[in-house]
Amino acid sequence: MKLEADSLGHARSLLFVPGDRADLFDRAVRSGADAVVIDLEDAVAQDRKTAAREAARAWLDRGGSAIVRVNPQETEGFSADISTVGRLATAIMLPKCEDPGDVEHVRAEARHPVPVIPLAETAAGLVNVETLCRAEGVVRAALGNVDLATELGVAPDDDEALLHARSRLVIASAAAGRPGPVDGVTTDIRDPSKAHTDSRRARRLGLTAKLCVHPLQVPVVNDVMTPTATEIAWAREVVDRDSGGVLVMDGQMIDTPVVTRASRILDQSRRFTVQEQE
């Protein structure tokens, strides 16, 4: 399935693949991930940056579809990344994004209105996340939990330490009318149950997708981020019984906000069903 820009807001799983491993690009697409992220930044050694950039360009030019995480703006590789893949990428994932001007810079360098996914992974980026989410061109925000934890001096898998960061990103996204944000990575790739636990926590907080670093994490994330049969049945009953006023169902008050939530659950379930059939 070719990833379209307007599908980015609904993607549940975003799978990283190293930019210098062109042999893995097609395999990443076949993993079942809703979106593939070709990584030109952390996953690529400095002496392999040029090769990774060219591998990404060649694959995208042949019809491949992926987000590309470029190198930070203050590095030498940034401009080369954007000039090489800016017009081919479905979106640019921008690391260490701290200001709306950073998003404008990407689109100016690309000379193309490419969608941008800002990574909130610094304290400054988190402080400014409300304005980041409102910036023109931003399709969705994502959390860079590992880099943020490093700057804050906490462990990246410490749920309590990063609770505020996740909630702040959810609130900022909603206030800006953006889709639910993308949670950061689970670094433990040996135990899929860890990705399951992290995904459930993220969904409870209002994040609606997750970055993945291994194909084994993809089906786990997709499962957690998809409405369950129980949720769908509840939502269908709420919508069917809605008469425009307040009603009581199973002892719970149902009013307009609840109906809106139920409608969203049904929309999600239909979208993912169609997506998985393509």
mmCIF file of C-alpha atoms in Angstrom:
data_model
loop_
_atom_site.group_PDB
_atom_site.id
_atom_site.type_symbol
_atom_site.label_atom_id
_atom_site.label_comp_id
_atom_site.label_asym_id
_atom_site.label_seq_id
_atom_site.Cartn_x
_atom_site.Cartn_y
_atom_site.Cartn_z
ATOM 1 C CA MET A 1 0.000 0.000 0.000
ATOM 2 C CA LYS A 2 1.385 3.380 -0.977
ATOM 3 C CA LEU A 3 1.488 5.801 1.918
ATOM 4 C CA GLU A 4 -0.308 9.045 1.100
ATOM 5 C CA ALA A 5 0.315 12.283 2.955
ATOM 6 C CA ASP A 6 -3.302 12.482 4.139
ATOM 7 C CA SER A 7 -2.935 9.049 5.786
ATOM 8 C CA LEU A 8 -0.138 10.154 8.091
ATOM 9 C CA GLY A 9 -2.521 11.429 10.737
ATOM 10 C CA HIS A 10 -4.118 7.995 11.043
ATOM 11 C CA ALA A 11 -0.997 5.820 11.034
ATOM 12 C CA ARG A 12 -0.660 3.654 14.155
ATOM 13 C CA SER A 13 2.845 2.277 13.668
ATOM 14 C CA LEU A 14 5.850 4.080 12.197
ATOM 15 C CA LEU A 15 8.785 1.721 11.642
ATOM 16 C CA PHE A 16 12.341 3.044 11.463
ATOM 17 C CA VAL A 17 14.743 1.481 8.973
ATOM 18 C CA PRO A 18 18.410 2.564 8.656
ATOM 19 C CA GLY A 19 18.983 4.665 5.574
ATOM 20 C CA ASP A 20 22.113 2.751 4.607
ATOM 21 C CA ARG A 21 20.251 -0.586 4.583
ATOM 22 C CA ALA A 22 18.448 -0.390 1.274
ATOM 23 C CA ASP A 23 18.055 -4.161 1.410
ATOM 24 C CA LEU A 24 15.621 -3.651 4.292
ATOM 25 C CA PHE A 25 13.387 -0.960 2.765
ATOM 26 C CA ASP A 26 10.973 -3.326 1.005
ATOM 27 C CA ARG A 27 10.985 -5.676 3.983
ATOM 28 C CA ALA A 28 9.980 -2.774 6.226
ATOM 29 C CA VAL A 29 7.034 -2.051 3.918
ATOM 30 C CA ARG A 30 5.975 -5.699 4.156
ATOM 31 C CA SER A 31 6.146 -5.623 7.974
ATOM 32 C CA GLY A 32 2.594 -4.322 8.210
ATOM 33 C CA ALA A 33 3.667 -0.937 9.538
ATOM 34 C CA ASP A 34 1.297 1.859 8.602
ATOM 35 C CA ALA A 35 4.319 3.997 7.714
ATOM 36 C CA VAL A 36 8.025 3.389 7.134
ATOM 37 C CA VAL A 37 10.566 5.948 8.327
ATOM 38 C CA ILE A 38 13.888 5.893 6.500
ATOM 39 C CA ASP A 39 16.342 7.121 9.104
ATOM 40 C CA LEU A 40 19.250 9.262 7.922
ATOM 41 C CA GLU A 41 20.065 10.424 11.447
ATOM 42 C CA ASP A 42 20.840 8.250 14.482
ATOM 43 C CA ALA A 43 20.790 4.886 12.694
ATOM 44 C CA VAL A 44 23.534 5.872 10.244
ATOM 45 C CA ALA A 45 27.233 6.292 11.055
ATOM 46 C CA GLN A 46 28.784 9.588 10.001
ATOM 47 C CA ASP A 47 30.867 8.016 7.235
ATOM 48 C CA ARG A 48 27.746 6.385 5.776
ATOM 49 C CA LYS A 49 25.548 9.494 5.577
ATOM 50 C CA THR A 50 26.087 10.154 1.879
ATOM 51 C CA ALA A 51 25.476 6.518 0.949
ATOM 52 C CA ALA A 52 22.293 6.454 3.039
ATOM 53 C CA ARG A 53 21.016 9.641 1.465
ATOM 54 C CA GLU A 54 21.548 8.281 -2.037
ATOM 55 C CA ALA A 55 19.999 4.917 -1.173
ATOM 56 C CA ALA A 56 16.883 6.664 0.115
ATOM 57 C CA ARG A 57 16.679 8.860 -2.974
ATOM 58 C CA ALA A 58 17.021 5.921 -5.342
ATOM 59 C CA TRP A 59 14.354 3.839 -3.593
ATOM 60 C CA LEU A 60 11.894 6.721 -3.321
ATOM 61 C CA ASP A 61 12.535 7.675 -6.943
ATOM 62 C CA ARG A 62 11.564 4.140 -7.988
ATOM 63 C CA GLY A 63 8.163 4.601 -6.365
ATOM 64 C CA GLY A 64 8.899 3.755 -2.747
ATOM 65 C CA SER A 65 6.819 5.541 -0.136
ATOM 66 C CA ALA A 66 8.231 6.613 3.211
ATOM 67 C CA ILE A 67 8.741 9.338 5.744
ATOM 68 C CA VAL A 68 12.388 10.381 6.004
ATOM 69 C CA ARG A 69 14.020 11.404 9.263
ATOM 70 C CA VAL A 70 16.710 13.877 8.278
ATOM 71 C CA ASN A 71 19.698 15.081 10.236
ATOM 72 C CA PRO A 72 19.255 18.039 12.620
ATOM 73 C CA GLN A 73 19.339 21.520 11.147
ATOM 74 C CA GLU A 74 22.588 22.476 12.829
ATOM 75 C CA THR A 75 24.461 19.613 11.139
ATOM 76 C CA GLU A 76 26.180 19.570 7.759
ATOM 77 C CA GLY A 77 23.922 16.806 6.482
ATOM 78 C CA PHE A 78 20.626 18.657 6.865
ATOM 79 C CA SER A 79 20.654 20.686 3.642
ATOM 80 C CA ALA A 80 21.961 17.736 1.654
ATOM 81 C CA ASP A 81 19.208 15.523 3.068
ATOM 82 C CA ILE A 82 16.461 17.980 2.196
ATOM 83 C CA SER A 83 17.751 18.747 -1.288
ATOM 84 C CA THR A 84 18.065 15.023 -2.019
ATOM 85 C CA VAL A 85 14.786 13.652 -0.645
ATOM 86 C CA GLY A 86 12.631 16.682 0.172
ATOM 87 C CA ARG A 87 10.483 16.330 -2.946
ATOM 88 C CA LEU A 88 10.307 12.532 -2.783
ATOM 89 C CA ALA A 89 9.501 11.862 0.862
ATOM 90 C CA THR A 90 5.902 11.472 2.006
ATOM 91 C CA ALA A 91 6.917 13.632 4.973
ATOM 92 C CA ILE A 92 10.042 14.881 6.684
ATOM 93 C CA MET A 93 10.567 13.890 10.305
ATOM 94 C CA LEU A 94 12.554 16.715 11.853
ATOM 95 C CA PRO A 95 14.702 15.858 14.884
ATOM 96 C CA LYS A 96 15.251 18.330 17.711
ATOM 97 C CA CYS A 97 12.541 20.625 16.398
ATOM 98 C CA GLU A 98 12.162 23.563 18.769
ATOM 99 C CA ASP A 99 10.453 26.411 16.921
ATOM 100 C CA PRO A 100 7.885 26.957 14.127
ATOM 101 C CA GLY A 101 10.711 28.549 12.184
ATOM 102 C CA ASP A 102 12.378 25.126 12.046
ATOM 103 C CA VAL A 103 9.361 23.769 10.148
ATOM 104 C CA GLU A 104 9.400 26.747 7.792
ATOM 105 C CA HIS A 105 13.103 26.142 7.185
ATOM 106 C CA VAL A 106 12.452 22.560 6.041
ATOM 107 C CA ARG A 107 9.810 23.597 3.543
ATOM 108 C CA ALA A 108 11.912 26.483 2.287
ATOM 109 C CA GLU A 109 14.938 24.215 1.752
ATOM 110 C CA ALA A 110 12.773 21.634 -0.004
ATOM 111 C CA ARG A 111 11.116 24.292 -2.191
ATOM 112 C CA HIS A 112 8.091 22.087 -1.807
ATOM 113 C CA PRO A 113 5.180 21.999 0.678
ATOM 114 C CA VAL A 114 6.322 18.695 2.184
ATOM 115 C CA PRO A 115 4.471 17.685 5.374
ATOM 116 C CA VAL A 116 6.585 17.815 8.521
ATOM 117 C CA ILE A 117 6.526 15.645 11.630
ATOM 118 C CA PRO A 118 8.376 17.565 14.346
ATOM 119 C CA LEU A 119 10.140 15.450 16.947
ATOM 120 C CA ALA A 120 9.750 16.973 20.403
ATOM 121 C CA GLU A 121 12.919 15.625 21.961
ATOM 122 C CA THR A 122 14.461 18.595 23.747
ATOM 123 C CA ALA A 123 13.310 20.644 26.702
ATOM 124 C CA ALA A 124 13.008 23.709 24.456
ATOM 125 C CA GLY A 125 10.929 21.778 21.943
ATOM 126 C CA LEU A 126 8.593 20.582 24.669
ATOM 127 C CA VAL A 127 8.190 24.095 26.059
ATOM 128 C CA ASN A 128 7.256 25.348 22.577
ATOM 129 C CA VAL A 129 5.189 22.352 21.513
ATOM 130 C CA GLU A 130 1.922 24.310 21.362
ATOM 131 C CA THR A 131 3.285 26.666 18.707
ATOM 132 C CA LEU A 132 5.049 23.802 16.951
ATOM 133 C CA CYS A 133 1.795 21.906 16.550
ATOM 134 C CA ARG A 134 0.108 24.971 15.074
ATOM 135 C CA ALA A 135 2.866 25.634 12.531
ATOM 136 C CA GLU A 136 1.854 25.463 8.883
ATOM 137 C CA GLY A 137 2.946 22.197 7.351
ATOM 138 C CA VAL A 138 2.920 20.154 10.546
ATOM 139 C CA VAL A 139 0.898 17.013 9.954
ATOM 140 C CA ARG A 140 1.447 15.470 13.377
ATOM 141 C CA ALA A 141 3.827 15.684 16.320
ATOM 142 C CA ALA A 142 5.986 12.890 17.713
ATOM 143 C CA LEU A 143 7.898 12.325 20.937
ATOM 144 C CA GLY A 144 11.629 11.665 20.912
ATOM 145 C CA ASN A 145 11.731 10.031 24.324
ATOM 146 C CA VAL A 146 15.355 8.858 24.289
ATOM 147 C CA ASP A 147 16.920 12.239 23.494
ATOM 148 C CA LEU A 148 14.515 14.078 25.774
ATOM 149 C CA ALA A 149 15.239 11.714 28.661
ATOM 150 C CA THR A 150 18.968 12.220 28.140
ATOM 151 C CA GLU A 151 18.610 15.993 28.363
ATOM 152 C CA LEU A 152 16.390 15.721 31.436
ATOM 153 C CA GLY A 153 18.715 13.255 33.132
ATOM 154 C CA VAL A 154 16.102 10.481 33.441
ATOM 155 C CA ALA A 155 15.705 6.999 32.003
ATOM 156 C CA PRO A 156 13.865 6.859 28.629
ATOM 157 C CA ASP A 157 11.666 4.020 29.894
ATOM 158 C CA ASP A 158 10.688 5.807 33.116
ATOM 159 C CA ASP A 159 6.931 6.213 32.720
ATOM 160 C CA GLU A 160 6.552 8.686 35.554
ATOM 161 C CA ALA A 161 9.460 10.905 34.523
ATOM 162 C CA LEU A 162 8.064 11.426 30.995
ATOM 163 C CA LEU A 163 4.368 11.488 31.892
ATOM 164 C CA HIS A 164 4.215 15.285 31.727
ATOM 165 C CA ALA A 165 5.954 15.324 28.341
ATOM 166 C CA ARG A 166 3.491 12.876 26.834
ATOM 167 C CA SER A 167 0.448 14.638 28.257
ATOM 168 C CA ARG A 168 1.735 18.026 27.126
ATOM 169 C CA LEU A 169 2.136 16.700 23.596
ATOM 170 C CA VAL A 170 -1.401 15.268 23.605
ATOM 171 C CA ILE A 171 -2.939 18.524 24.836
ATOM 172 C CA ALA A 172 -0.945 20.661 22.392
ATOM 173 C CA SER A 173 -1.955 18.440 19.479
ATOM 174 C CA ALA A 174 -5.634 18.591 20.394
ATOM 175 C CA ALA A 175 -5.541 22.352 20.886
ATOM 176 C CA ALA A 176 -4.012 22.773 17.426
ATOM 177 C CA GLY A 177 -6.536 20.431 15.827
ATOM 178 C CA ARG A 178 -3.841 17.909 14.919
ATOM 179 C CA PRO A 179 -4.202 14.123 15.113
ATOM 180 C CA GLY A 180 -3.132 12.382 18.304
ATOM 181 C CA PRO A 181 0.663 12.438 18.594
ATOM 182 C CA VAL A 182 3.114 9.608 18.023
ATOM 183 C CA ASP A 183 4.741 8.058 21.075
ATOM 184 C CA GLY A 184 8.480 7.427 21.234
ATOM 185 C CA VAL A 185 10.331 4.159 20.864
ATOM 186 C CA THR A 186 10.534 1.076 23.042
ATOM 187 C CA THR A 187 14.245 0.280 23.048
ATOM 188 C CA ASP A 188 13.826 -3.306 24.296
ATOM 189 C CA ILE A 189 13.448 -5.300 21.067
ATOM 190 C CA ARG A 190 13.794 -8.742 22.647
ATOM 191 C CA ASP A 191 10.484 -8.732 24.493
ATOM 192 C CA PRO A 192 7.384 -7.694 22.447
ATOM 193 C CA SER A 193 5.382 -7.525 25.683
ATOM 194 C CA LYS A 194 7.332 -4.385 26.576
ATOM 195 C CA ALA A 195 6.082 -2.685 23.398
ATOM 196 C CA HIS A 196 2.589 -3.855 24.316
ATOM 197 C CA THR A 197 2.804 -2.304 27.786
ATOM 198 C CA ASP A 198 4.228 0.935 26.419
ATOM 199 C CA SER A 199 1.576 1.135 23.690
ATOM 200 C CA ARG A 200 -1.261 0.619 26.157
ATOM 201 C CA ARG A 201 0.094 3.389 28.367
ATOM 202 C CA ALA A 202 0.461 5.697 25.379
ATOM 203 C CA ARG A 203 -3.087 5.055 24.203
ATOM 204 C CA ARG A 204 -4.517 5.697 27.669
ATOM 205 C CA LEU A 205 -2.801 9.074 27.653
ATOM 206 C CA GLY A 206 -4.210 10.018 24.239
ATOM 207 C CA LEU A 207 -1.293 9.225 21.941
ATOM 208 C CA THR A 208 -2.567 7.339 18.923
ATOM 209 C CA ALA A 209 0.573 5.900 17.323
ATOM 210 C CA LYS A 210 4.044 4.718 18.184
ATOM 211 C CA LEU A 211 7.517 4.727 16.710
ATOM 212 C CA CYS A 212 8.904 1.206 16.220
ATOM 213 C CA VAL A 213 12.539 0.109 15.979
ATOM 214 C CA HIS A 214 11.934 -3.547 15.048
ATOM 215 C CA PRO A 215 9.374 -5.300 12.827
ATOM 216 C CA LEU A 216 8.298 -7.520 15.738
ATOM 217 C CA GLN A 217 6.916 -4.432 17.471
ATOM 218 C CA VAL A 218 4.646 -3.516 14.545
ATOM 219 C CA PRO A 219 1.776 -6.016 15.001
ATOM 220 C CA VAL A 220 1.790 -5.363 18.743
ATOM 221 C CA VAL A 221 1.459 -1.618 18.256
ATOM 222 C CA ASN A 222 -1.172 -1.961 15.535
ATOM 223 C CA ASP A 223 -3.248 -4.216 17.749
ATOM 224 C CA VAL A 224 -3.167 -1.890 20.759
ATOM 225 C CA MET A 225 -3.812 1.263 18.730
ATOM 226 C CA THR A 226 -6.844 -0.260 16.955
ATOM 227 C CA PRO A 227 -10.278 -0.105 18.621
ATOM 228 C CA THR A 228 -11.197 -3.425 20.212
ATOM 229 C CA ALA A 229 -14.327 -5.415 19.381
ATOM 230 C CA THR A 230 -15.783 -4.344 22.730
ATOM 231 C CA GLU A 231 -15.100 -0.669 22.024
ATOM 232 C CA ILE A 232 -16.612 -0.941 18.555
ATOM 233 C CA ALA A 233 -19.749 -2.651 19.868
ATOM 234 C CA TRP A 234 -20.155 0.052 22.540
ATOM 235 C CA ALA A 235 -19.622 2.829 20.010
ATOM 236 C CA ARG A 236 -22.105 1.325 17.561
ATOM 237 C CA GLU A 237 -24.776 1.061 20.250
ATOM 238 C CA VAL A 238 -24.183 4.650 21.374
ATOM 239 C CA VAL A 239 -24.496 5.988 17.826
ATOM 240 C CA ASP A 240 -27.545 3.850 17.073
ATOM 241 C CA ARG A 241 -29.347 5.017 20.200
ATOM 242 C CA ASP A 242 -28.396 8.681 19.863
ATOM 243 C CA SER A 243 -31.444 10.915 19.495
ATOM 244 C CA GLY A 244 -29.713 14.262 19.892
ATOM 245 C CA GLY A 245 -30.318 14.540 23.625
ATOM 246 C CA VAL A 246 -29.126 12.873 26.829
ATOM 247 C CA LEU A 247 -29.729 9.173 27.379
ATOM 248 C CA VAL A 248 -28.664 6.539 29.889
ATOM 249 C CA MET A 249 -26.991 3.354 28.683
ATOM 250 C CA ASP A 250 -25.820 0.648 31.101
ATOM 251 C CA GLY A 251 -26.129 3.158 33.919
ATOM 252 C CA GLN A 252 -23.903 5.723 32.191
ATOM 253 C CA MET A 253 -24.989 9.146 30.963
ATOM 254 C CA ILE A 254 -24.558 9.533 27.216
ATOM 255 C CA ASP A 255 -24.497 13.055 25.797
ATOM 256 C CA THR A 256 -23.022 14.815 22.768
ATOM 257 C CA PRO A 257 -19.304 14.530 23.697
ATOM 258 C CA VAL A 258 -19.729 10.797 24.317
ATOM 259 C CA VAL A 259 -21.486 10.362 20.971
ATOM 260 C CA THR A 260 -18.645 12.241 19.289
ATOM 261 C CA ARG A 261 -16.119 9.871 20.873
ATOM 262 C CA ALA A 262 -18.162 6.863 19.752
ATOM 263 C CA SER A 263 -18.310 8.201 16.185
ATOM 264 C CA ARG A 264 -14.536 8.612 16.149
ATOM 265 C CA ILE A 265 -14.052 5.018 17.292
ATOM 266 C CA LEU A 266 -16.265 3.780 14.449
ATOM 267 C CA ASP A 267 -14.424 5.972 11.935
ATOM 268 C CA GLN A 268 -11.104 4.536 13.138
ATOM 269 C CA SER A 269 -12.311 0.960 12.919
ATOM 270 C CA ARG A 270 -13.611 1.446 9.366
ATOM 271 C CA ARG A 271 -10.390 3.153 8.244
ATOM 272 C CA PHE A 272 -8.152 0.411 9.609
ATOM 273 C CA THR A 273 -10.356 -2.327 8.145
ATOM 274 C CA VAL A 274 -10.109 -0.773 4.681
ATOM 275 C CA GLN A 275 -6.388 -0.154 5.123
ATOM 276 C CA GLU A 276 -5.650 -3.765 6.030
ATOM 277 C CA GLN A 277 -7.627 -5.036 3.023
ATOM 278 C CA GLU A 278 -5.579 -2.982 0.551
#
